[in-house]
């Protein structure tokens, strides 16, 4: 699953007949078929409970699908592939998921864990390449001066930038973000989405973002995918998101 093996515009994430039924019987995803191309910026829209998080979490196996397949770079993602997957697919969360009592740099270095083996996973030893990558990521996110500060000393927007720096330090080919701006104020939301877009454009990292705000989805995405009741009910460009589409997805 090397990112270099696949050209911009080729299918990078191929989802076929994907369904997820939770143990309580709730069908959160219902026969979803979709292709996401290398380098695309895709926004997933839909009301609360539509299945957006379940979909995004199925891609990196935080959720185990009930049936169907997901191929990444042409390879079916199976239980055995998790190590590759953990390197290749980075994830950004609504609540940032930083280790609060660790420094910013230490948090960003966590992005390198997928490259460690055995004992290195338990007592990770970060080499100078790891540290250089982490510092370069912080530099790019404009928060290098916070490297030695505890993560919980930062504002929400700064914490999300640390989380993005951690994701970048992972050197992923795919970036997933589950409501990355839902806990941020409107101005900070724009800053964070601008950063995700810039990384998408500059590095060609395929980006899939769950966004419940339709206006932001239309502004940032190359393509919008709409979920309702676990079904994919819309797929198209931001321009194609008409009033009718809005009604279909949100009503
Ligand atoms: N672990 C779980 N167990 C049971 N039901 C769940 C679980 N996680 C999510 N659900 C349900 O699955 C549906 C889709 O949830 P989710 O993917 O979180 O939607 P969204 O992110 O669009 O709000 C919802 O009805 C939700 O309550
Ligand atoms: Mg969600």
Coordinates of C-alpha atoms and ligand atoms in Angstrom, one line a residue:
X1 CA 0.0 0.0 0.0
X2 CA 2.6 2.6 -0.9
X3 CA 1.2 6.0 -1.8
X4 CA 3.6 6.4 -4.7
X5 CA 2.2 3.4 -6.5
X6 CA -1.0 5.1 -7.5
X7 CA -1.6 8.1 -9.8
X8 CA -3.7 11.1 -9.0
X9 CA -7.2 10.5 -10.3
X10 CA -7.0 6.7 -10.0
X11 CA -9.4 5.0 -7.6
X12 CA -7.8 4.9 -4.2
X13 CA -10.7 3.8 -1.9
X14 CA -13.2 1.4 -3.5
X15 CA -16.2 0.6 -1.3
X16 CA -18.5 -2.2 -2.4
X17 CA -21.8 -3.3 -0.9
X18 CA -20.7 -2.1 2.5
X19 CA -23.1 -2.7 5.3
X20 CA -22.7 -2.3 9.1
X21 CA -25.2 -3.7 11.5
X22 CA -24.4 -2.9 15.1
X23 CA -24.8 -5.6 17.8
X24 CA -28.1 -4.0 18.8
X25 CA -29.5 -4.6 15.3
X26 CA -29.2 -1.0 14.1
X27 CA -28.3 -0.9 10.4
X28 CA -25.9 2.1 10.3
X29 CA -24.7 1.5 6.7
X30 CA -26.8 -0.1 4.1
X31 CA -25.2 -1.4 0.9
X32 CA -22.9 1.5 0.2
X33 CA -21.0 1.6 -3.1
X34 CA -18.5 4.5 -3.8
X35 CA -15.1 5.2 -5.3
X36 CA -12.8 7.8 -3.9
X37 CA -10.0 9.0 -6.2
X38 CA -6.4 9.6 -5.3
X39 CA -6.0 13.3 -4.4
X40 CA -9.7 14.0 -4.0
X41 CA -11.1 16.1 -1.3
X42 CA -14.5 14.5 -0.4
X43 CA -17.0 15.9 2.0
X44 CA -19.5 13.5 3.6
X45 CA -22.8 15.2 4.5
X46 CA -25.9 14.1 6.3
X47 CA -28.0 14.5 9.4
X48 CA -26.9 13.2 12.8
X49 CA -27.2 9.4 12.8
X50 CA -27.0 9.2 9.0
X51 CA -24.0 6.9 9.2
X52 CA -21.2 9.4 8.4
X53 CA -18.9 8.3 11.3
X54 CA -19.6 4.6 10.8
X55 CA -18.6 5.1 7.1
X56 CA -15.4 6.9 7.8
X57 CA -14.5 4.5 10.7
X58 CA -15.0 1.5 8.4
X59 CA -12.3 2.8 6.1
X60 CA -9.7 2.5 8.8
X61 CA -11.3 -0.4 10.6
X62 CA -12.2 1.4 13.8
X63 CA -15.5 -0.2 12.8
X64 CA -15.6 -3.7 11.6
X65 CA -18.0 -3.9 8.6
X66 CA -20.7 -6.5 8.7
X67 CA -20.5 -7.2 5.0
X68 CA -19.0 -5.8 1.8
X69 CA -15.4 -4.9 0.9
X70 CA -13.2 -1.9 1.0
X71 CA -10.1 -1.8 -1.2
X72 CA -7.4 0.7 -0.6
X73 CA -4.9 1.1 -3.4
X74 CA -6.3 -2.0 -5.0
X75 CA -5.8 -4.2 -1.9
X76 CA -8.7 -5.5 0.2
X77 CA -8.4 -4.2 3.7
X78 CA -8.5 -7.3 5.9
X79 CA -7.8 -7.8 9.5
X80 CA -4.2 -8.8 8.6
X81 CA -3.5 -5.5 6.9
X82 CA -4.0 -3.3 9.9
X83 CA -0.4 -2.3 10.3
X84 CA -0.3 -1.0 6.7
X85 CA -3.6 0.6 7.2
X86 CA -2.6 2.4 10.4
X87 CA 0.4 4.0 8.5
X88 CA -1.4 4.8 5.3
X89 CA -4.6 6.2 6.7
X90 CA -4.4 9.0 9.2
X91 CA -7.4 10.1 11.3
X92 CA -8.5 13.4 12.7
X93 CA -11.3 13.5 15.4
X94 CA -13.8 16.1 16.5
X95 CA -12.3 16.0 20.1
X96 CA -8.7 16.1 18.8
X97 CA -7.7 12.9 20.8
X98 CA -4.4 14.3 22.1
X99 CA -2.7 12.9 25.2
X100 CA -3.4 15.9 27.3
X101 CA -0.5 15.6 29.8
X102 CA 2.2 15.1 27.1
X103 CA 3.9 17.8 25.2
X104 CA 2.8 18.8 21.7
X105 CA 6.0 17.3 20.2
X106 CA 5.4 14.0 22.0
X107 CA 1.9 13.9 20.7
X108 CA 3.0 14.6 17.2
X109 CA 5.6 11.9 17.4
X110 CA 2.7 9.4 18.0
X111 CA 2.2 9.7 14.3
X112 CA 5.4 7.6 13.9
X113 CA 4.1 4.6 16.0
X114 CA 2.9 2.8 12.9
X115 CA 6.5 2.5 11.9
X116 CA 7.7 0.9 15.1
X117 CA 7.9 -2.8 15.8
X118 CA 7.7 -5.0 18.9
X119 CA 9.2 -3.4 22.0
X120 CA 9.5 -0.2 20.0
X121 CA 5.7 0.1 20.2
X122 CA 5.7 -0.2 24.0
X123 CA 8.8 1.9 24.7
X124 CA 9.0 3.9 21.4
X125 CA 12.4 5.2 20.6
X126 CA 12.0 8.1 18.2
X127 CA 15.0 8.7 15.9
X128 CA 16.2 12.0 14.5
X129 CA 14.1 11.4 11.3
X130 CA 11.0 11.0 13.4
X131 CA 11.8 14.2 15.4
X132 CA 12.6 16.2 12.2
X133 CA 9.4 15.1 10.6
X134 CA 7.4 16.0 13.7
X135 CA 9.0 19.4 13.9
X136 CA 8.6 20.1 10.2
X137 CA 4.9 19.2 10.5
X138 CA 4.5 21.6 13.5
X139 CA 6.3 24.3 11.4
X140 CA 3.9 23.8 8.6
X141 CA 0.9 24.1 10.9
X142 CA 2.4 27.3 12.3
X143 CA 2.7 26.0 15.9
X144 CA 6.4 25.1 16.1
X145 CA 6.8 27.4 19.0
X146 CA 4.4 25.2 21.0
X147 CA 6.4 22.0 20.6
X148 CA 7.5 21.8 24.3
X149 CA 4.2 22.9 25.8
X150 CA 1.7 20.5 27.3
X151 CA -1.1 19.7 24.9
X152 CA -3.8 20.7 27.3
X153 CA -2.4 24.2 27.5
X154 CA -3.5 25.0 23.9
X155 CA -6.8 26.3 22.6
X156 CA -9.1 24.0 20.7
X157 CA -8.0 25.3 17.3
X158 CA -4.4 24.9 18.3
X159 CA -5.1 21.3 19.5
X160 CA -6.7 20.4 16.2
X161 CA -3.6 21.8 14.4
X162 CA -1.5 19.5 16.6
X163 CA -3.7 16.6 15.7
X164 CA -3.3 17.5 12.0
X165 CA 0.5 17.7 12.5
X166 CA 0.4 14.2 14.1
X167 CA -1.6 12.9 11.1
X168 CA 0.9 14.5 8.7
X169 CA 3.9 13.0 10.6
X170 CA 2.4 9.6 9.9
X171 CA 3.2 10.3 6.1
X172 CA -0.3 8.9 5.1
X173 CA -1.7 8.7 1.7
X174 CA -5.2 9.1 3.0
X175 CA -6.5 11.6 5.6
X176 CA -9.9 10.9 7.3
X177 CA -11.5 13.6 9.4
X178 CA -14.6 13.0 11.5
X179 CA -16.3 16.3 12.1
X180 CA -12.9 18.0 12.5
X181 CA -14.4 21.5 13.1
X182 CA -17.6 20.6 15.1
X183 CA -16.0 21.7 18.3
X184 CA -14.5 24.9 17.0
X185 CA -15.8 28.4 16.5
X186 CA -16.6 29.5 12.9
X187 CA -13.3 31.5 12.3
X188 CA -11.2 28.7 13.7
X189 CA -13.2 26.2 11.6
X190 CA -12.1 28.1 8.4
X191 CA -8.5 28.0 9.5
X192 CA -8.6 24.3 10.1
X193 CA -10.4 23.5 6.8
X194 CA -8.0 25.8 4.9
X195 CA -5.1 23.8 6.4
X196 CA -6.7 20.4 5.4
X197 CA -7.3 21.7 1.9
X198 CA -3.7 23.0 1.6
X199 CA -2.3 19.7 2.6
X200 CA -4.6 17.9 0.2
X201 CA -3.5 20.1 -2.6
X202 CA 0.2 20.3 -1.8
X203 CA 0.8 16.7 -0.8
X204 CA -1.9 15.0 -2.9
X205 CA -3.2 13.3 0.2
X206 CA -6.7 12.0 -0.4
X207 CA -9.0 13.6 2.1
X208 CA -12.4 12.5 3.4
X209 CA -14.1 14.8 5.8
X210 CA -17.4 14.4 7.6
X211 CA -19.0 17.8 7.8
X212 CA -22.6 18.3 8.9
X213 CA -22.5 22.0 7.7
X214 CA -23.5 21.9 4.1
X215 CA -22.0 25.3 3.3
X216 CA -18.6 24.3 4.4
X217 CA -18.9 21.0 2.5
X218 CA -19.8 22.9 -0.7
X219 CA -17.0 25.4 -0.2
X220 CA -14.1 23.0 0.4
X221 CA -14.9 19.7 -1.3
X222 CA -14.2 18.5 -4.9
X223 CA -17.0 16.1 -4.4
X224 CA -19.9 15.7 -1.9
X225 CA -21.4 12.4 -0.8
X226 CA -24.7 12.5 1.1
X227 CA -25.9 9.8 3.5
X228 CA -29.3 9.3 4.9
X229 CA -30.4 6.4 7.1
X230 CA -27.2 4.5 6.3
X231 CA -27.8 4.8 2.5
X232 CA -25.7 6.8 0.1
X233 CA -28.4 9.1 -1.4
X234 CA -26.2 11.7 -3.2
X235 CA -22.9 11.8 -5.0
X236 CA -21.8 14.8 -7.0
X237 CA -19.9 18.1 -7.3
X238 CA -20.6 21.0 -4.9
X239 CA -22.5 22.7 -7.8
X240 CA -24.9 19.7 -8.1
X241 CA -25.9 20.1 -4.4
X242 CA -29.2 21.8 -5.2
X243 CA -32.2 22.6 -3.0
X244 CA -33.7 19.2 -4.1
X245 CA -30.5 17.4 -3.0
X246 CA -30.6 19.3 0.3
X247 CA -34.2 18.1 0.9
X248 CA -33.3 14.5 0.0
X249 CA -30.3 14.4 2.3
X250 CA -31.6 16.3 5.3
X251 CA -35.4 15.8 5.3
Ligands
LIG1 N1 -21.6 1.5 18.7 C1 -22.8 1.6 18.3 N2 -23.8 0.8 18.7 C2 -25.1 0.9 18.2 N3 -25.5 1.8 17.4 C3 -24.6 2.7 17.0 C4 -23.2 2.7 17.4 N4 -22.5 3.7 16.8 C5 -23.5 4.4 16.1 N5 -24.7 3.8 16.2 C6 -25.9 4.2 15.5 O1 -25.7 4.1 14.1 C7 -26.3 5.2 13.4 C8 -25.3 5.9 12.6 O2 -24.4 6.5 13.5 P1 -23.1 7.4 13.1 O3 -22.4 6.6 12.1 O4 -22.5 7.9 14.3 O5 -23.9 8.6 12.3 P2 -23.4 10.1 12.1 O6 -21.9 10.2 12.2 O7 -23.9 10.4 10.7 O8 -24.1 11.0 13.1 C9 -27.0 6.0 14.4 O9 -28.3 5.6 14.5 C10 -26.3 5.6 15.7 O10 -27.1 5.8 16.8
LIG2 MG1 -20.7 11.3 13.4

